[in-house]
mmCIF file of C-alpha atoms and ligand atoms in Angstrom:
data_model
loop_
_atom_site.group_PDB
_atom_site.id
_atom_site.type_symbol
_atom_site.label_atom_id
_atom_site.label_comp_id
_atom_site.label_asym_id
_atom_site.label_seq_id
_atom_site.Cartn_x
_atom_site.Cartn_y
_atom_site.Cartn_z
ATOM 1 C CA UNK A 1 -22.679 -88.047 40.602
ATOM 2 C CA UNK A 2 -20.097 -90.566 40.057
ATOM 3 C CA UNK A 3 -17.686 -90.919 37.312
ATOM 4 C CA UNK A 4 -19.499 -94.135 36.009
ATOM 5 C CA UNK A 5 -22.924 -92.852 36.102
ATOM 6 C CA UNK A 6 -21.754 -89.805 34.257
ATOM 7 C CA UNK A 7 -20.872 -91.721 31.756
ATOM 8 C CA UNK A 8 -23.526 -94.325 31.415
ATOM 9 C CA UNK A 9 -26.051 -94.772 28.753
ATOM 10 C CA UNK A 10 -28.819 -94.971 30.524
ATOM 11 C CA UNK A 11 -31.053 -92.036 29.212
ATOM 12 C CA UNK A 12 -30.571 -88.878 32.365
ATOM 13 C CA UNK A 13 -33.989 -87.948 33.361
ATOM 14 C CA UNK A 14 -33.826 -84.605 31.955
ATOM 15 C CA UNK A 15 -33.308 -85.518 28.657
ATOM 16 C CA UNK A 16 -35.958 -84.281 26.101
ATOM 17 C CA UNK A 17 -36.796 -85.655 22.726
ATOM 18 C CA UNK A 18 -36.859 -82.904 19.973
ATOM 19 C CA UNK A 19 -38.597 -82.826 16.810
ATOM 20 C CA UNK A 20 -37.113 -83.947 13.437
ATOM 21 C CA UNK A 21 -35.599 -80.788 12.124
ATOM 22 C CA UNK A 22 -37.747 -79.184 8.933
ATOM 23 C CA UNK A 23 -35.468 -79.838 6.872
ATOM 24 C CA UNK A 24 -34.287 -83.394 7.558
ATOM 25 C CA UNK A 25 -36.484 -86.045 4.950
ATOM 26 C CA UNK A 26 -39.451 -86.963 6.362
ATOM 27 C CA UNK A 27 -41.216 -90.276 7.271
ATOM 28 C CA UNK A 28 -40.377 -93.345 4.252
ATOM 29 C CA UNK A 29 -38.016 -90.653 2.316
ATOM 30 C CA UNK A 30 -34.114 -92.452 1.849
ATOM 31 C CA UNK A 31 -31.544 -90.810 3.909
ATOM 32 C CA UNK A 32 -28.405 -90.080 1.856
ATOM 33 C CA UNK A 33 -24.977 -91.051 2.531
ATOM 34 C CA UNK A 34 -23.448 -87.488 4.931
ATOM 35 C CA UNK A 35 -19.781 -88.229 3.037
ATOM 36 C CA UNK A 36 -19.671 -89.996 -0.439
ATOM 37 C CA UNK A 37 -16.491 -92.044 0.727
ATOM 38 C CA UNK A 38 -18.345 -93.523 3.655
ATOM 39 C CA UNK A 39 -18.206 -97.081 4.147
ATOM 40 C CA UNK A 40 -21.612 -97.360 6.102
ATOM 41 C CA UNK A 41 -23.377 -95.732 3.939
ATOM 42 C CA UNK A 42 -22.015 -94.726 0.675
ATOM 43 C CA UNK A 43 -22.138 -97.200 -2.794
ATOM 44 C CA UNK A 44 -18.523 -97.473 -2.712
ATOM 45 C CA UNK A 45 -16.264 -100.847 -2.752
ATOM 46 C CA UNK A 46 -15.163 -102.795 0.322
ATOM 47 C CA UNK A 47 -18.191 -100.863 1.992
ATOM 48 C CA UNK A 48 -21.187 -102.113 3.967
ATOM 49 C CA UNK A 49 -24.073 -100.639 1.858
ATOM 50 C CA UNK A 50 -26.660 -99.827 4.556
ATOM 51 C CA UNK A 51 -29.935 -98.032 3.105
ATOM 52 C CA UNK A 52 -31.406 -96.158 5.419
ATOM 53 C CA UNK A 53 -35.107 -94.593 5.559
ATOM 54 C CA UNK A 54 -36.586 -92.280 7.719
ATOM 55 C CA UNK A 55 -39.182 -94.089 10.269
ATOM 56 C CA UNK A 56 -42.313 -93.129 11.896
ATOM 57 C CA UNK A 57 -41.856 -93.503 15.783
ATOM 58 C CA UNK A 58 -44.938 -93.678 17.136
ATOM 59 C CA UNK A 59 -44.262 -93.198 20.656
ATOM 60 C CA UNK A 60 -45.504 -93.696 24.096
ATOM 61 C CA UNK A 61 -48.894 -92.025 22.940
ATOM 62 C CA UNK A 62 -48.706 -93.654 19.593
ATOM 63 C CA UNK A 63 -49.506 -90.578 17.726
ATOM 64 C CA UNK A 64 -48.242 -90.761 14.525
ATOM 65 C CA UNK A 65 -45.152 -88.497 13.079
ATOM 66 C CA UNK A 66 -44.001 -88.183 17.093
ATOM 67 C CA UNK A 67 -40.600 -89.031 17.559
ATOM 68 C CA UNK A 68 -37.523 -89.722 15.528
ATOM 69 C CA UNK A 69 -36.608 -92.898 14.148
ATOM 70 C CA UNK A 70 -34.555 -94.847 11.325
ATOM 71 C CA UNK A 71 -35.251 -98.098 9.374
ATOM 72 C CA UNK A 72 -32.014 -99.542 7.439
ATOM 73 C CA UNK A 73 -31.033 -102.678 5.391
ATOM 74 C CA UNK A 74 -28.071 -104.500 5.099
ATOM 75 C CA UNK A 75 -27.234 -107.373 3.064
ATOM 76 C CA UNK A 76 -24.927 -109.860 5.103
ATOM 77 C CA UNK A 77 -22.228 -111.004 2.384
ATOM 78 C CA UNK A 78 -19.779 -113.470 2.449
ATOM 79 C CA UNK A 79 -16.655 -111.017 2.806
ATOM 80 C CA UNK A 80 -18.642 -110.167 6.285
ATOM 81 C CA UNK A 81 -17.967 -113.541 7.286
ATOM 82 C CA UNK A 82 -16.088 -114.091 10.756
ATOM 83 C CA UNK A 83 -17.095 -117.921 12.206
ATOM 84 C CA UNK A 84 -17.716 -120.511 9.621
ATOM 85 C CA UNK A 85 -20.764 -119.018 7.512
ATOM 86 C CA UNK A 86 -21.790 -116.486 10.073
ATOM 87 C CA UNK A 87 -21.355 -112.643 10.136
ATOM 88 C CA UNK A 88 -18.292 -111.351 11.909
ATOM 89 C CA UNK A 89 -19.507 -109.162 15.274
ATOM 90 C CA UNK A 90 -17.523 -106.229 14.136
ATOM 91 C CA UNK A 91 -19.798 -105.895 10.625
ATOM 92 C CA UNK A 92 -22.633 -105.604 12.921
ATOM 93 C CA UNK A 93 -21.274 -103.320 15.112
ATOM 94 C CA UNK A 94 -20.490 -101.099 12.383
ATOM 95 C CA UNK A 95 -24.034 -101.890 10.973
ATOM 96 C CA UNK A 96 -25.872 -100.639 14.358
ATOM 97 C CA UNK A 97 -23.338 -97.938 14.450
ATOM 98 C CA UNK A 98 -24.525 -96.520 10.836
ATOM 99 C CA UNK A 99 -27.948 -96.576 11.564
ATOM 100 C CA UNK A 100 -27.728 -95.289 14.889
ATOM 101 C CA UNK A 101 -26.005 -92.239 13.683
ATOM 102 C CA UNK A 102 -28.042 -91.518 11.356
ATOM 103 C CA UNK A 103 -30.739 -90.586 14.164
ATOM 104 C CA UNK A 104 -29.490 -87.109 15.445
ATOM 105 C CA UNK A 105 -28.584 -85.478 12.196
ATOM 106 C CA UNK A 106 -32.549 -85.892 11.786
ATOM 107 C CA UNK A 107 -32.605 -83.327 14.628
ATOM 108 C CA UNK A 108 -29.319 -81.756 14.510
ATOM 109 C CA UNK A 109 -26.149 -81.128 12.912
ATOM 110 C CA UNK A 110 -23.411 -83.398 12.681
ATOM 111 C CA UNK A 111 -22.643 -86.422 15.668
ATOM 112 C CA UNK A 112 -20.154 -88.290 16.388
ATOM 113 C CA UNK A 113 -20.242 -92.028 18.352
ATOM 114 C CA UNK A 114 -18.663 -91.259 21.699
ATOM 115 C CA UNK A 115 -20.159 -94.995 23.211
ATOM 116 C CA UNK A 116 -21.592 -97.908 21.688
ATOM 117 C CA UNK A 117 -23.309 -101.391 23.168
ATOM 118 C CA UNK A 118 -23.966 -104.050 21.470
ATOM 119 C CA UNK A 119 -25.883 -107.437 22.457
ATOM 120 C CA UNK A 120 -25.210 -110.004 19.868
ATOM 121 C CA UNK A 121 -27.937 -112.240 20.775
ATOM 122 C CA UNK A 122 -28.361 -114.582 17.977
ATOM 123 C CA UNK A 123 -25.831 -115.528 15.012
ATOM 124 C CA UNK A 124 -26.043 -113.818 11.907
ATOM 125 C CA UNK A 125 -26.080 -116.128 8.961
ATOM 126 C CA UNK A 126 -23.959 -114.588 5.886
ATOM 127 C CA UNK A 127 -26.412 -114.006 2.710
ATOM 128 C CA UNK A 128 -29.303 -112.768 5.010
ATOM 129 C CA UNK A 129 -30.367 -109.805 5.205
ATOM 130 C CA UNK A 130 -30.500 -107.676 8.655
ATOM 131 C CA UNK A 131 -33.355 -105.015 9.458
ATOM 132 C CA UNK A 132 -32.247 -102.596 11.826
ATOM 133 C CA UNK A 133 -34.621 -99.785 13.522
ATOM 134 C CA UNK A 134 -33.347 -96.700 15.369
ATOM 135 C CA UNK A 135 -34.779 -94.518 17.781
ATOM 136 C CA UNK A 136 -34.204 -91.275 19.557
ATOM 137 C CA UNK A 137 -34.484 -91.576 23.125
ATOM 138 C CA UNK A 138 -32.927 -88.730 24.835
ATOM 139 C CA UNK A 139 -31.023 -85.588 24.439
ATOM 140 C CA UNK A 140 -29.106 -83.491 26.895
ATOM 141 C CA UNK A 141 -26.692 -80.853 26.016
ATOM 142 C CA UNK A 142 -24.744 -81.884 23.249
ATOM 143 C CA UNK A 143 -25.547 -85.869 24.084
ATOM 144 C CA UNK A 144 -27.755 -87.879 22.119
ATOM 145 C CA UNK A 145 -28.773 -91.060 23.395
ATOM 146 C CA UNK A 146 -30.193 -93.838 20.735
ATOM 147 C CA UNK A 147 -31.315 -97.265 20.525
ATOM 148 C CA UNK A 148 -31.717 -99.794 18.026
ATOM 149 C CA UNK A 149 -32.533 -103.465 17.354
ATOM 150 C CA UNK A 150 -31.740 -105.673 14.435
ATOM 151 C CA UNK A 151 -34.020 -108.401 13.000
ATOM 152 C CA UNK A 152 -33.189 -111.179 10.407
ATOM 153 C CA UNK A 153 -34.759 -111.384 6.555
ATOM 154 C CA UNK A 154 -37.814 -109.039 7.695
ATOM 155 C CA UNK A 155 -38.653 -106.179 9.916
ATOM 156 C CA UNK A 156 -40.371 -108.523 11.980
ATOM 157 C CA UNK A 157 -38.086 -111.446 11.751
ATOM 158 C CA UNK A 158 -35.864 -112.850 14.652
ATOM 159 C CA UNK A 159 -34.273 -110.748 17.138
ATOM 160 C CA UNK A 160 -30.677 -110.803 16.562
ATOM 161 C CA UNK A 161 -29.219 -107.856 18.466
ATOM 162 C CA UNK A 162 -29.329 -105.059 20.193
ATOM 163 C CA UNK A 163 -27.823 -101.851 20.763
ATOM 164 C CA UNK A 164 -27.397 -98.209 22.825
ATOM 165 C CA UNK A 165 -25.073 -95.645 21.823
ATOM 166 C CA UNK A 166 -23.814 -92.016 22.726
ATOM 167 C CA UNK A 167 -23.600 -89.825 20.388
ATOM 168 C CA UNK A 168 -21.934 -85.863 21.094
ATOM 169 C CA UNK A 169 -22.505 -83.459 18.884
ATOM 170 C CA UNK A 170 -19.606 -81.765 17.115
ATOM 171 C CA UNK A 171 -19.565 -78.987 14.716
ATOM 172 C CA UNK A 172 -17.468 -78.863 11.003
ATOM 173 C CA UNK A 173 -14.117 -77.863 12.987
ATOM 174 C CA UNK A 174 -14.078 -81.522 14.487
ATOM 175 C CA UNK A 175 -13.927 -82.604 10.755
ATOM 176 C CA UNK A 176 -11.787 -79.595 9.566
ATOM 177 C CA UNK A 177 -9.228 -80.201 12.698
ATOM 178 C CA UNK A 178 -9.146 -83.942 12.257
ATOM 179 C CA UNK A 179 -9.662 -85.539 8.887
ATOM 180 C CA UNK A 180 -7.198 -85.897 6.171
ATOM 181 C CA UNK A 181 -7.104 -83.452 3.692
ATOM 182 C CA UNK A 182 -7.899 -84.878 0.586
ATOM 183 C CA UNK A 183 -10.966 -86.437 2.112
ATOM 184 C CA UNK A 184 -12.203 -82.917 3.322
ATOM 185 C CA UNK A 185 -10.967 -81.176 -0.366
ATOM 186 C CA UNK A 186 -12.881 -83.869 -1.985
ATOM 187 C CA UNK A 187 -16.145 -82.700 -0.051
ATOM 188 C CA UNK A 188 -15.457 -79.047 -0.745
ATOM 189 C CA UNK A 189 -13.422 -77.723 1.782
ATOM 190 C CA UNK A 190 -10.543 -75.288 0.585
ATOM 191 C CA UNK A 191 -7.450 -75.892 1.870
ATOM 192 C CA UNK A 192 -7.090 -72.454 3.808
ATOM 193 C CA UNK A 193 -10.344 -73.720 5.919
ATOM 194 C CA UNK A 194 -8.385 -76.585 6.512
ATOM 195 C CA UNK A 195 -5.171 -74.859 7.935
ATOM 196 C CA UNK A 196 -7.186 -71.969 9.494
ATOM 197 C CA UNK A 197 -9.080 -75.057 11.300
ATOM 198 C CA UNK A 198 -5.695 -76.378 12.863
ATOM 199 C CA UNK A 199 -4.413 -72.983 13.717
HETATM 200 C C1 LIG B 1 -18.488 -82.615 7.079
HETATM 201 C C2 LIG B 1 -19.679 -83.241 7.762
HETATM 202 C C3 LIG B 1 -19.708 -84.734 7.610
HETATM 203 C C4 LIG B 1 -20.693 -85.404 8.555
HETATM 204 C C5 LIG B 1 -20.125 -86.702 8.985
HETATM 205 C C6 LIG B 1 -20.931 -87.408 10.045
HETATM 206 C C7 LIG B 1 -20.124 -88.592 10.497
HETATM 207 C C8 LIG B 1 -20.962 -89.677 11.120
HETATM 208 C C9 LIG B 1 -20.165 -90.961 11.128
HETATM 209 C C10 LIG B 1 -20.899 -92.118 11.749
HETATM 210 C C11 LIG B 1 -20.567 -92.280 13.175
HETATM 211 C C12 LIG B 1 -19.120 -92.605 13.399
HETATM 212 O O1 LIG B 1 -18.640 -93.623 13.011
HETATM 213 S S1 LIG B 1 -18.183 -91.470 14.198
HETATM 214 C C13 LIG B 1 -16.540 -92.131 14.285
HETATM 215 C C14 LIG B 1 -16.205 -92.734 15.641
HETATM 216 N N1 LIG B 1 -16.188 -91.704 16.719
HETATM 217 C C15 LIG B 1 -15.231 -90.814 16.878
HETATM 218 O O2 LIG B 1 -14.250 -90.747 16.109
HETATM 219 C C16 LIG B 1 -15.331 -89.876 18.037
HETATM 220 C C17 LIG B 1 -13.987 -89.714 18.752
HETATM 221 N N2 LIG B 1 -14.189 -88.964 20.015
HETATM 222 C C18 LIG B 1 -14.197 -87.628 20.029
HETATM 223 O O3 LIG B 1 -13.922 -86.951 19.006
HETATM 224 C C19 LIG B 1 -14.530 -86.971 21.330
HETATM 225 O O4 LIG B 1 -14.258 -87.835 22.410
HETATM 226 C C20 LIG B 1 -16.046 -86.527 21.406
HETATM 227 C C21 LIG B 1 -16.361 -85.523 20.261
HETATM 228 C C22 LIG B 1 -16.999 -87.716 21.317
HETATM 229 C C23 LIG B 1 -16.277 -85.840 22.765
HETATM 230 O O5 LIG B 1 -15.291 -84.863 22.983
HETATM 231 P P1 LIG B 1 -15.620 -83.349 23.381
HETATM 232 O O6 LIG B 1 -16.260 -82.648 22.236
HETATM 233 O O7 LIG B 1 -14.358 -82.770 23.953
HETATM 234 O O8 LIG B 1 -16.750 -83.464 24.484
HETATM 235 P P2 LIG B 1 -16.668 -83.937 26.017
HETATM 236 O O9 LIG B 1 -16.784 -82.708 26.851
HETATM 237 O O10 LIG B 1 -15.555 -84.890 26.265
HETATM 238 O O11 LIG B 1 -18.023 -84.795 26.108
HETATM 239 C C24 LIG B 1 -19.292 -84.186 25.960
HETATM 240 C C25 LIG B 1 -20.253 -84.949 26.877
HETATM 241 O O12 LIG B 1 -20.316 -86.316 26.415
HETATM 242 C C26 LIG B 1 -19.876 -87.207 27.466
HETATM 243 N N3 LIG B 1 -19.069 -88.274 26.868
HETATM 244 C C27 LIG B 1 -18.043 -88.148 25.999
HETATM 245 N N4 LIG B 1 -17.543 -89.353 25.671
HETATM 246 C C28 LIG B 1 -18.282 -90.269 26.355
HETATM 247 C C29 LIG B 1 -18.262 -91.707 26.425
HETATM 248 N N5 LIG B 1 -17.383 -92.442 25.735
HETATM 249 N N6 LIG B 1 -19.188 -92.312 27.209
HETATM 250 C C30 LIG B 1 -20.086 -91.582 27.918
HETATM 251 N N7 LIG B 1 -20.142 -90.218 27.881
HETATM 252 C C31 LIG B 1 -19.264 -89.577 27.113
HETATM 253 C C32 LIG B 1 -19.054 -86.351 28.411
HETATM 254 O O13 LIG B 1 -19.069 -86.900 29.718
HETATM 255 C C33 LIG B 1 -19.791 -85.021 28.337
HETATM 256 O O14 LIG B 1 -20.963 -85.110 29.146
HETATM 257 P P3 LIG B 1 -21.524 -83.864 29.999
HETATM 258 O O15 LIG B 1 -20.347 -83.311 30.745
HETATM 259 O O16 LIG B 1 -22.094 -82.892 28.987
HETATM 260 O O17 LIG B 1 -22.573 -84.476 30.866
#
């Protein structure tokens, strides 16, 4: 295998789709922000205020509760603006990027984006509102391979981008090792768990 197709997104032929995990919400329950300071997902300022729900995938079959998927909402406001009256591309980057990772903690613990695509394929007006849906397609190992599209004003509305990602799953060290301080303190971690952590 080559470097590149090591690396690619395409989903490897091995990969397997797991069940939500019995604890994660179910289908239609809210997913809650994974870190009160986050600005994807958290209600805090300068933030991008996704809501994010818990879909039904129906998959190839079409057999209801099969699969793993996520519905979210964003309001496009005007400090998301980049050309004249139109989103910025990096808002909607960070808008797939939120509701793609909030596929795999559905399944498993904590993720992480390693790669992200994005097709911007039609401009985003500010004070719309974009629809974005999720899906698990693929695991292997610690990689988690996810997809997602995002519509304008409706679930059904306009297609206005789409997007694959990577995602590698990393345990509380990655956090513990890499994250300042006060951040981790402020979400319960004791400061000896934080030195212990960077050895
Ligand atoms: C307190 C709780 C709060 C919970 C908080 C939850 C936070 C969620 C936040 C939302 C999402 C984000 O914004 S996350 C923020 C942005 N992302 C990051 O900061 C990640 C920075 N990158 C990293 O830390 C690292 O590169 C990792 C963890 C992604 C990978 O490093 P690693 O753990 O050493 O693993 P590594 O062996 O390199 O890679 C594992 C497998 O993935 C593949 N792989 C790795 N990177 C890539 C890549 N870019 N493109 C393709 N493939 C890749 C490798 O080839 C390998 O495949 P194979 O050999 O197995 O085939």
């Amino acid at each position: 295998m080559t470097q590149a197709s090591a690396r690619s997104l395409d989903v490897p032929a091995d990969a397997t789709i797991p069940s939500r995990h019995p604890k994660a919400p179910g289908v239609g329950e809210r997913i809650p922000p994974h870190n009160p300071a986050c600005r994807g997902c958290a209600d805090v300022p300068g933030g991008i205020h996704m809501e994010s729900w818990v879909d039904d995938d129906r998959g190839e079959g079409g057999d209801p509760g099969v699969g793993v998927a996520v519905r979210s909402r964003m309001a496009v406001t005007d400090d998301m603006q980049g050309g004249p009256g139109l989103i910025h591309g990096g808002y909607l980057m960070a808008a797939f990027d939120e509701c793609l990772g909030s596929v795999a903690p559905l399944v498993t613990r904590s993720c992480v984006t390693a790669r992200l695509e994005t097709d911007f394929r039609a401009p985003v007006p500010v004070g719309t509102t974009l629809w974005l849906r999720a899906r698990l397609d693929g695991v292997l190992r610690r990689k988690y391979f996810v997809s997602a599209e995002a519509r304008l004003d409706s679930e059904d509305g306009p297609l206005v981008g789409t997007a694959r990602a990577l995602f590698v799953q990393v345990d509380l060290q990655h956090f513990l090792r890499h994250g300042r301080a006060e951040d981790l303190e402020a979400i319960g971690a004791s400061a000896e768990q934080i030195r212990a952590a960077r050895g």
